Amino acid sequence: MISWTHLVLPALAFVACAVGGVAYAVLTDRLARRSLGVARRGRAITVPMLVTVNGDQRRGRAVLDGDDIRLVGSGVNVRVARRGYEAAAVRRGQVDAEILDFAEQRAFTDASGTRYLLGPLEEWEEAFDASLGAPTRPATRARLLRAAFPRRALGPVLLSVLAFAAFQAVWTSGHDVEATMVRVVGDEGLESCGVAWTEEGRDEYAEVDCYSPFPKVGAPVLVRAMAWPFDESAMDHEDTYFLATFLLAGAVLVLGGVGTAVAMGRLRGPGVPLAPLPTPQVTHVVTPARQTSVELGRDAPLPDLLSAVAAREGWEDDGVAAPPIQPRYARYLMALSAGTWWPGVVLAGVGLLVEGLPHAMRFALAAGAAVALLWAAFRAVTAWLAIRRAYVGQVTSEWDYRLVRSLDDEWFAVLFLGSTPHWMVLLDGPGHPAPVGRCGVRGDLCDGGAIQLQFGGEYWPTLSPVSRVDDELVSDLRKDLVERLG
């Protein structure tokens, strides 16, 4: 048998984590579903928001504070007028890569020119829109503190509370018994006392924490016998209960106090006022003869749809920059990554490290490893020959291009002839060139080839092979653009 500390505490930790995770998921889902009715009744709600500050993604919570929306979070303390939020025309979709939450953000700027993108999480959108029509009243200090309380501290606080409650429940469900000292077990400094007792005609045995000087063998020892599902274990009465209670309660108080202090720090100051970002002008570079009005219909030309989405989501102002400097070793890593090396390594490792294998099996593993490694080397060399041509030589062709921003902030360049797309490639980040223009191509412009694009005399590295834009890809791209235009 083992002592209760080796059994109960790990079990409590597992139960607390599992219950805490499920409880948090259920609670957030329930709050999101109930928020719409609460907002329609004119009551204040706290709405989770996805915030991007100059390209840096953050999380925050928004509350209505009089005629303003007060948004606080990590490094964020801003105010937006309700009418200003509703009037914001520049919008874009954004995915929180950490937990895959989606939000449609609206663009704002402060007096210093810092750009903010903010919007409620998708499941909270209706409730947030309904709350914008609620009566104006100042937010209470308690609601502001709740909104500013750090999200990362909330989970540990809830887990500490659940662990404290679970420990108290386990202790309360048990009962005291007078056991007999049987022996001292364990190494020096980590001793436990083995005790035995009889209950309802059954002989019970458990190991409990004990301290020097140890009870003599045969001496009576008062212990706390646990109930199901820990009915084969027990706790001592000496220090265990008070120590565990003190540690768990202390964790709740310390984590709660730290979280409250962080929240108060976030609320320091009245909040930075934001104004809607002006809507950028839509221009057509690919087909300058075409009319400049943007049609939003599903059957509109693809360049027009791209222009409309670029205007709505503010691509022109979203990270236009010089090409990133790619270290020289990056091209070698790209070539090596083209080969699948792990099967050969695994086969070779099994053949070399596992003892007792028959000679024939070792030979077969070695042969398989050699074939796998040679194939990976062939793929890597082939990729290097293609990648190398993208880094040397001159421009071989020129194309009109348009950029496409994905929901996870990746930028693709689509190469056009007239209004017909032909090729697409993923650009290296985090910035991007102008959303529309003309570029040169260096390298193998073929399906699966490696290229670099020249914008304004500077070469821009890419992160993917070239893909041919077929009818299926055009259909998927058009569908995505129409959905983003709402």
Coordinates of C-alpha atoms in Angstrom, one line a residue:
M1 CA 0.0 0.0 0.0
I2 CA 1.0 3.6 -0.4
S3 CA 0.5 6.7 1.7
W4 CA -2.5 9.0 1.1
T5 CA -0.1 11.8 -0.2
H6 CA 0.9 9.5 -3.1
L7 CA -2.7 8.7 -4.0
V8 CA -5.1 11.4 -2.8
L9 CA -3.2 14.5 -3.9
P10 CA -2.5 13.4 -7.5
A11 CA -6.1 12.3 -7.7
L12 CA -7.3 15.6 -6.4
A13 CA -5.1 17.5 -8.8
F14 CA -6.5 15.4 -11.7
V15 CA -10.1 15.8 -10.6
A16 CA -9.6 19.6 -10.1
C17 CA -8.1 20.1 -13.5
A18 CA -10.7 18.0 -15.3
V19 CA -13.7 19.5 -13.4
G20 CA -12.1 23.0 -13.8
G21 CA -11.7 22.7 -17.5
V22 CA -15.2 21.3 -18.1
A23 CA -16.7 23.9 -15.7
Y24 CA -14.9 26.7 -17.5
A25 CA -16.0 25.5 -20.9
V26 CA -19.6 25.0 -19.8
L27 CA -19.7 28.4 -18.0
T28 CA -18.3 30.4 -21.0
D29 CA -20.7 28.7 -23.4
R30 CA -23.7 29.3 -21.0
L31 CA -22.7 32.9 -20.5
A32 CA -22.4 33.4 -24.3
R33 CA -25.9 31.9 -24.9
R34 CA -27.5 33.8 -22.1
S35 CA -25.8 37.1 -22.9
L36 CA -28.3 38.0 -25.7
G37 CA -31.3 37.9 -23.5
V38 CA -29.5 39.8 -20.7
A39 CA -28.5 42.5 -23.1
R40 CA -32.0 42.9 -24.5
R41 CA -33.4 43.4 -21.0
G42 CA -31.1 46.4 -20.7
R43 CA -28.7 44.9 -18.2
A44 CA -24.9 45.4 -18.4
I45 CA -22.8 42.6 -19.7
T46 CA -19.0 42.0 -20.0
V47 CA -18.0 40.9 -23.5
P48 CA -14.8 39.1 -24.5
M49 CA -13.0 40.9 -27.3
L50 CA -10.2 40.1 -29.7
V51 CA -7.8 43.1 -30.0
T52 CA -4.9 43.7 -32.4
V53 CA -2.6 46.6 -31.6
N54 CA -0.2 47.4 -34.5
G55 CA -0.3 43.7 -35.5
D56 CA 0.1 42.4 -32.0
Q57 CA -2.8 40.2 -31.1
R58 CA -4.3 40.4 -27.5
R59 CA -7.4 39.6 -25.6
G60 CA -9.6 42.0 -23.6
R61 CA -13.1 42.6 -22.2
A62 CA -15.5 45.4 -23.0
V63 CA -18.1 47.0 -20.8
L64 CA -20.4 49.9 -21.6
D65 CA -19.5 53.0 -19.6
G66 CA -21.9 55.8 -20.3
D67 CA -21.8 56.8 -24.0
D68 CA -18.5 54.9 -24.4
I69 CA -17.3 51.3 -24.8
R70 CA -14.5 50.7 -22.3
L71 CA -12.1 48.0 -23.3
V72 CA -9.4 46.7 -21.0
G73 CA -6.9 43.9 -21.3
S74 CA -3.2 43.1 -21.4
G75 CA -1.6 46.4 -22.5
V76 CA -5.0 47.7 -23.6
N77 CA -7.0 50.5 -21.9
V78 CA -9.1 52.3 -24.5
R79 CA -12.4 54.1 -25.0
V80 CA -14.5 54.1 -28.1
A81 CA -17.7 56.1 -28.6
R82 CA -20.7 53.9 -29.3
R83 CA -21.6 55.8 -32.4
G84 CA -17.9 55.7 -33.5
Y85 CA -17.9 51.9 -33.1
E86 CA -21.1 51.5 -35.2
A87 CA -19.7 53.9 -37.8
A88 CA -16.4 52.1 -38.3
A89 CA -16.3 51.0 -41.9
V90 CA -12.9 49.2 -42.0
R91 CA -13.4 45.6 -40.9
R92 CA -11.6 42.3 -41.0
G93 CA -11.9 38.8 -39.8
Q94 CA -9.3 37.5 -37.3
V95 CA -8.7 34.2 -35.6
D96 CA -7.0 33.8 -32.2
A97 CA -4.5 31.1 -33.0
E98 CA -4.2 30.1 -29.3
I99 CA -7.8 28.8 -28.9
L100 CA -9.2 29.3 -32.4
D101 CA -11.7 32.0 -31.5
F102 CA -13.0 34.1 -34.4
A103 CA -14.0 37.8 -34.3
E104 CA -14.8 40.4 -36.9
Q105 CA -12.8 43.4 -35.9
R106 CA -13.2 47.1 -36.7
A107 CA -10.3 49.5 -37.2
F108 CA -9.6 52.5 -35.0
T109 CA -6.7 54.8 -34.4
D110 CA -5.6 57.0 -31.4
A111 CA -4.0 60.5 -31.5
S112 CA -0.5 59.1 -31.9
G113 CA -1.4 57.1 -35.0
T114 CA -1.4 53.6 -33.3
R115 CA -3.8 51.3 -35.1
Y116 CA -6.3 49.2 -33.1
L117 CA -8.5 46.4 -34.5
L118 CA -11.1 45.2 -32.1
G119 CA -14.3 43.2 -32.1
P120 CA -16.3 40.7 -29.9
L121 CA -15.8 37.0 -30.2
E122 CA -18.2 35.5 -32.7
E123 CA -20.6 33.9 -30.2
W124 CA -20.9 37.3 -28.4
E125 CA -21.6 39.5 -31.5
E126 CA -25.4 39.6 -31.2
A127 CA -25.3 40.3 -27.5
F128 CA -22.7 43.0 -28.0
D129 CA -24.8 44.7 -30.7
A130 CA -27.9 44.5 -28.5
S131 CA -26.0 46.0 -25.6
L132 CA -25.1 49.0 -27.7
G133 CA -28.8 50.0 -27.6
A134 CA -29.0 49.7 -23.8
P135 CA -29.5 52.9 -21.7
T136 CA -26.4 54.9 -21.0
R137 CA -25.1 54.5 -17.4
P138 CA -21.6 54.6 -16.0
A139 CA -20.0 51.3 -15.3
T140 CA -19.4 50.4 -11.7
R141 CA -15.9 49.9 -10.3
A142 CA -16.7 46.3 -9.6
R143 CA -17.7 45.6 -13.2
L144 CA -14.6 47.4 -14.5
L145 CA -12.4 45.3 -12.1
R146 CA -14.1 42.1 -13.3
A147 CA -13.4 43.1 -17.0
A148 CA -9.8 43.9 -16.3
F149 CA -9.1 40.8 -14.2
P150 CA -6.4 38.9 -16.1
R151 CA -7.7 35.9 -18.0
R152 CA -4.6 33.8 -17.3
A153 CA -5.1 34.3 -13.6
L154 CA -8.8 33.3 -13.6
G155 CA -8.1 29.6 -14.4
P156 CA -5.6 29.1 -11.6
V157 CA -7.9 30.9 -9.1
L158 CA -10.8 28.7 -10.1
L159 CA -8.7 25.6 -9.9
S160 CA -7.4 26.6 -6.5
V161 CA -11.0 27.1 -5.3
L162 CA -12.1 23.7 -6.7
A163 CA -9.0 22.0 -5.2
F164 CA -9.8 23.6 -1.8
A165 CA -13.4 22.6 -2.0
A166 CA -12.5 19.1 -3.2
F167 CA -10.1 18.6 -0.3
Q168 CA -12.6 19.8 2.2
A169 CA -15.2 17.4 0.8
V170 CA -12.8 14.5 0.9
W171 CA -11.9 15.2 4.5
T172 CA -15.5 15.7 5.6
S173 CA -16.7 12.5 4.0
G174 CA -14.2 10.5 6.0
H175 CA -14.4 9.4 9.6
D176 CA -12.0 9.1 12.5
V177 CA -10.8 5.6 13.5
E178 CA -8.3 4.4 16.1
A179 CA -5.7 2.4 14.3
T180 CA -2.7 0.4 15.4
M181 CA 0.8 1.3 14.5
V182 CA 2.3 -1.5 12.4
R183 CA 5.6 -0.2 11.0
V184 CA 7.6 2.7 9.6
V185 CA 8.1 2.6 5.8
G186 CA 10.1 4.8 3.4
D187 CA 13.5 6.4 3.3
E188 CA 14.9 8.7 5.9
G189 CA 13.2 12.0 5.8
L190 CA 10.3 10.6 3.8
E191 CA 8.9 8.2 6.3
S192 CA 5.3 7.1 6.5
C193 CA 3.5 5.1 9.2
G194 CA 1.7 1.9 8.3
V195 CA -1.4 1.5 10.4
A196 CA -4.1 -1.1 10.5
W197 CA -7.7 -1.2 11.9
T198 CA -10.8 -3.3 11.6
E199 CA -14.0 -1.9 10.3
E200 CA -17.3 -3.8 9.7
G201 CA -15.4 -7.1 9.9
R202 CA -12.8 -6.1 7.3
D203 CA -9.1 -5.7 8.1
E204 CA -7.9 -2.3 6.7
Y205 CA -4.4 -1.0 6.2
A206 CA -3.0 2.3 5.0
E207 CA 0.1 4.4 5.1
V208 CA -0.2 7.9 6.5
D209 CA 2.2 10.8 7.0
C210 CA 3.9 10.7 10.3
Y211 CA 6.8 12.6 12.0
S212 CA 9.6 11.8 14.4
P213 CA 9.4 10.6 17.1
F214 CA 7.4 7.8 15.5
P215 CA 4.7 5.9 17.5
K216 CA 5.8 2.6 18.8
V217 CA 4.7 -0.6 17.1
G218 CA 1.3 -1.6 18.6
A219 CA 0.5 1.9 19.8
P220 CA -2.9 3.4 19.0
V221 CA -2.9 6.1 16.3
L222 CA -5.9 8.3 15.5
V223 CA -6.3 8.6 11.7
R224 CA -9.0 9.8 9.3
A225 CA -10.3 6.9 7.2
M226 CA -11.4 8.0 3.8
A227 CA -14.7 7.3 2.1
W228 CA -15.2 6.0 -1.4
P229 CA -13.4 6.3 -3.8
F230 CA -10.4 6.6 -1.4
D231 CA -11.7 4.1 1.0
E232 CA -8.4 2.2 1.1
S233 CA -6.5 5.2 2.3
A234 CA -6.3 7.4 5.3
M235 CA -4.9 10.8 6.5
D236 CA -3.1 11.6 9.7
H237 CA -4.5 14.1 12.2
E238 CA -1.2 15.7 13.1
D239 CA -0.5 18.4 10.4
T240 CA -1.9 17.2 7.1
Y241 CA -5.4 18.8 7.3
F242 CA -4.2 22.1 8.5
L243 CA -1.2 22.2 6.1
A244 CA -3.3 21.3 3.0
T245 CA -6.1 23.8 4.0
F246 CA -3.6 26.6 4.6
L247 CA -1.8 26.0 1.2
L248 CA -4.9 25.7 -0.9
A249 CA -6.6 28.7 0.8
G250 CA -3.4 30.7 0.6
A251 CA -3.2 29.9 -3.1
V252 CA -6.7 31.3 -3.6
L253 CA -6.0 34.5 -1.7
V254 CA -2.6 35.1 -3.3
L255 CA -3.7 34.4 -6.9
G256 CA -6.9 36.4 -6.3
G257 CA -4.9 39.3 -4.8
V258 CA -2.4 39.3 -7.6
G259 CA -5.1 39.2 -10.2
T260 CA -6.9 42.1 -8.5
A261 CA -3.7 44.2 -8.4
V262 CA -3.1 43.6 -12.1
A263 CA -6.7 44.6 -12.9
M264 CA -6.3 47.8 -10.9
G265 CA -3.1 48.6 -12.8
R266 CA -4.9 48.0 -16.1
L267 CA -7.6 50.5 -15.1
R268 CA -5.1 53.2 -14.3
G269 CA -6.1 56.3 -16.2
P270 CA -9.4 57.1 -18.1
G271 CA -8.6 55.1 -21.2
V272 CA -7.1 56.2 -24.5
P273 CA -9.8 57.6 -26.8
L274 CA -10.0 56.0 -30.3
A275 CA -11.5 57.2 -33.5
P276 CA -12.6 55.1 -36.5
L277 CA -9.9 54.6 -39.1
P278 CA -10.8 56.4 -42.4
T279 CA -12.0 54.1 -45.1
P280 CA -9.2 53.7 -47.7
Q281 CA -9.9 54.6 -51.3
V282 CA -10.4 51.6 -53.6
T283 CA -8.3 51.7 -56.8
H284 CA -7.9 49.3 -59.7
V285 CA -4.3 48.7 -60.9
V286 CA -4.8 45.3 -62.6
T287 CA -7.4 46.6 -65.1
P288 CA -7.3 50.4 -65.0
A289 CA -9.8 50.7 -67.9
R290 CA -12.5 49.1 -65.7
Q291 CA -14.9 51.4 -63.8
T292 CA -13.8 52.2 -60.3
S293 CA -17.1 51.2 -58.6
V294 CA -16.9 48.1 -56.5
E295 CA -19.6 45.5 -57.0
L296 CA -20.4 43.3 -54.0
G297 CA -22.4 40.7 -55.8
R298 CA -21.4 37.0 -55.7
D299 CA -20.7 37.1 -59.5
A300 CA -18.5 40.3 -59.4
P301 CA -15.1 40.0 -61.0
L302 CA -12.5 38.5 -58.6
P303 CA -10.3 41.7 -58.7
D304 CA -13.3 43.8 -57.6
L305 CA -14.1 41.4 -54.8
L306 CA -10.5 41.6 -53.6
S307 CA -10.6 45.4 -53.8
A308 CA -13.8 45.5 -51.7
V309 CA -12.4 43.2 -49.0
A310 CA -9.1 45.1 -49.0
A311 CA -11.0 48.4 -48.4
R312 CA -13.2 46.9 -45.7
E313 CA -10.4 45.3 -43.8
G314 CA -7.8 48.0 -44.4
W315 CA -5.1 46.0 -46.0
E316 CA -3.4 49.1 -47.3
D317 CA -2.6 50.2 -43.8
D318 CA -2.1 46.8 -42.3
G319 CA 1.6 46.1 -42.2
V320 CA 2.8 47.4 -45.6
A321 CA 6.6 47.2 -45.2
A322 CA 9.9 46.4 -46.8
P323 CA 10.8 42.7 -47.5
P324 CA 11.9 40.7 -44.5
I325 CA 15.5 39.8 -44.2
Q326 CA 15.7 36.0 -44.5
P327 CA 18.9 34.5 -43.0
R328 CA 21.0 32.6 -45.4
Y329 CA 20.5 29.3 -43.6
A330 CA 16.7 29.5 -44.1
R331 CA 17.0 28.3 -47.7
Y332 CA 19.0 25.2 -46.6
L333 CA 16.4 24.4 -43.9
M334 CA 13.6 24.8 -46.5
A335 CA 15.4 22.2 -48.7
L336 CA 16.0 19.8 -45.8
S337 CA 12.4 20.0 -44.8
A338 CA 11.3 18.8 -48.2
G339 CA 12.6 15.4 -47.3
T340 CA 10.8 13.1 -44.8
W341 CA 13.7 12.0 -42.6
W342 CA 12.1 10.5 -39.5
P343 CA 11.2 7.0 -40.9
G344 CA 14.9 6.4 -41.7
V345 CA 16.0 7.7 -38.3
V346 CA 13.4 5.5 -36.5
L347 CA 14.3 2.4 -38.4
A348 CA 18.0 3.0 -37.8
G349 CA 17.5 3.7 -34.2
V350 CA 15.5 0.5 -33.6
G351 CA 18.1 -1.6 -35.4
L352 CA 21.0 -0.1 -33.4
L353 CA 19.5 0.3 -30.0
V354 CA 17.2 -2.6 -29.5
E355 CA 19.1 -5.6 -28.2
G356 CA 18.4 -9.2 -28.9
L357 CA 17.1 -8.7 -32.5
P358 CA 17.9 -11.5 -35.0
H359 CA 20.6 -10.6 -37.6
A360 CA 18.1 -10.9 -40.4
M361 CA 15.8 -8.3 -38.8
R362 CA 18.7 -5.9 -38.2
F363 CA 19.7 -6.2 -41.8
A364 CA 16.1 -5.5 -42.9
L365 CA 15.8 -2.5 -40.6
A366 CA 19.2 -1.2 -41.9
A367 CA 18.1 -1.6 -45.5
G368 CA 14.8 0.1 -44.9
A369 CA 16.6 3.0 -43.1
A370 CA 19.0 3.4 -46.0
V371 CA 16.2 3.5 -48.6
A372 CA 14.2 6.0 -46.5
L373 CA 17.2 8.3 -45.9
L374 CA 18.2 8.1 -49.6
W375 CA 14.7 9.1 -50.7
A376 CA 14.6 11.9 -48.2
A377 CA 18.1 13.1 -49.5
F378 CA 16.8 12.9 -53.1
R379 CA 13.8 15.1 -52.2
A380 CA 16.0 17.6 -50.4
V381 CA 18.5 17.9 -53.2
T382 CA 15.7 18.3 -55.8
A383 CA 14.1 21.0 -53.6
W384 CA 17.5 22.7 -53.2
L385 CA 18.0 22.9 -56.9
A386 CA 14.6 24.6 -57.3
I387 CA 15.0 26.9 -54.3
R388 CA 18.5 27.9 -55.4
R389 CA 17.2 29.2 -58.8
A390 CA 14.8 31.5 -56.8
Y391 CA 17.7 33.2 -55.1
V392 CA 20.0 33.8 -58.1
G393 CA 19.6 35.1 -61.6
Q394 CA 17.3 37.8 -63.1
V395 CA 13.6 38.4 -63.4
T396 CA 12.1 36.0 -66.0
S397 CA 8.6 37.4 -66.2
E398 CA 6.4 40.2 -65.0
W399 CA 2.8 39.9 -63.7
D400 CA 0.0 42.0 -62.3
Y401 CA -0.6 40.8 -58.7
R402 CA -3.1 41.2 -55.9
L403 CA -2.7 40.2 -52.3
V404 CA -5.1 38.0 -50.3
R405 CA -5.0 38.0 -46.5
S406 CA -6.1 34.8 -44.8
L407 CA -8.0 34.8 -41.5
D408 CA -4.8 33.8 -39.6
D409 CA -2.9 36.8 -41.0
E410 CA -1.0 35.0 -43.8
W411 CA -0.5 37.0 -47.0
F412 CA -0.8 35.3 -50.4
A413 CA 0.2 36.9 -53.7
V414 CA -2.1 36.0 -56.7
L415 CA -0.6 36.6 -60.1
F416 CA -3.0 37.8 -62.8
L417 CA -3.1 38.2 -66.6
G418 CA -5.8 40.8 -67.0
S419 CA -8.6 39.8 -64.7
T420 CA -7.7 36.0 -64.8
P421 CA -5.7 34.6 -61.9
H422 CA -3.0 32.0 -62.8
W423 CA -0.6 31.5 -59.8
M424 CA -0.6 31.9 -56.1
V425 CA 2.2 31.8 -53.5
L426 CA 2.6 32.4 -49.7
L427 CA 4.7 35.4 -48.8
D428 CA 7.1 35.6 -45.9
G429 CA 6.0 38.0 -43.1
P430 CA 5.1 39.6 -40.9
G431 CA 4.7 42.6 -43.3
H432 CA 3.6 42.7 -46.9
P433 CA 3.9 44.8 -50.0
A434 CA 1.1 47.0 -51.4
P435 CA -2.1 45.0 -51.9
V436 CA -2.2 45.7 -55.6
G437 CA 0.5 46.3 -58.2
R438 CA 2.9 44.7 -60.6
C439 CA 5.8 42.4 -59.7
G440 CA 8.7 40.5 -61.3
V441 CA 9.2 36.7 -60.9
R442 CA 12.5 35.0 -60.4
G443 CA 12.7 31.2 -60.3
D444 CA 10.6 28.3 -61.5
L445 CA 7.1 29.6 -62.2
C446 CA 5.4 26.2 -62.4
D447 CA 3.1 24.1 -60.2
G448 CA 5.2 23.2 -57.2
G449 CA 8.1 25.5 -58.2
A450 CA 10.1 27.9 -56.0
I451 CA 10.1 31.6 -56.8
Q452 CA 10.8 35.0 -55.3
L453 CA 8.8 38.1 -56.2
Q454 CA 10.3 41.5 -57.0
F455 CA 8.3 44.5 -55.7
G456 CA 9.7 47.9 -56.4
G457 CA 13.2 46.6 -57.2
E458 CA 13.4 44.5 -54.0
Y459 CA 13.0 40.7 -53.8
W460 CA 10.4 39.3 -51.4
P461 CA 11.0 35.7 -50.1
T462 CA 8.2 33.2 -50.2
L463 CA 7.2 30.4 -47.8
S464 CA 5.4 27.9 -50.1
P465 CA 5.7 26.3 -53.5
V466 CA 3.8 27.9 -56.4
S467 CA 0.2 26.7 -56.8
R468 CA -1.7 26.9 -60.0
V469 CA -5.0 28.7 -59.6
D470 CA -7.6 26.4 -61.0
D471 CA -11.4 26.7 -61.1
E472 CA -11.9 25.0 -57.7
L473 CA -9.5 27.4 -56.0
V474 CA -11.1 30.4 -57.7
S475 CA -14.5 29.2 -56.4
D476 CA -13.3 28.7 -52.9
L477 CA -11.6 32.1 -52.9
R478 CA -14.7 33.9 -54.3
K479 CA -16.9 32.2 -51.6
D480 CA -14.5 33.3 -48.8
L481 CA -14.4 36.9 -50.1
V482 CA -18.2 37.1 -50.4
E483 CA -18.7 35.8 -46.8
R484 CA -16.2 38.4 -45.5
L485 CA -18.1 41.1 -47.2
G486 CA -21.2 40.0 -45.3

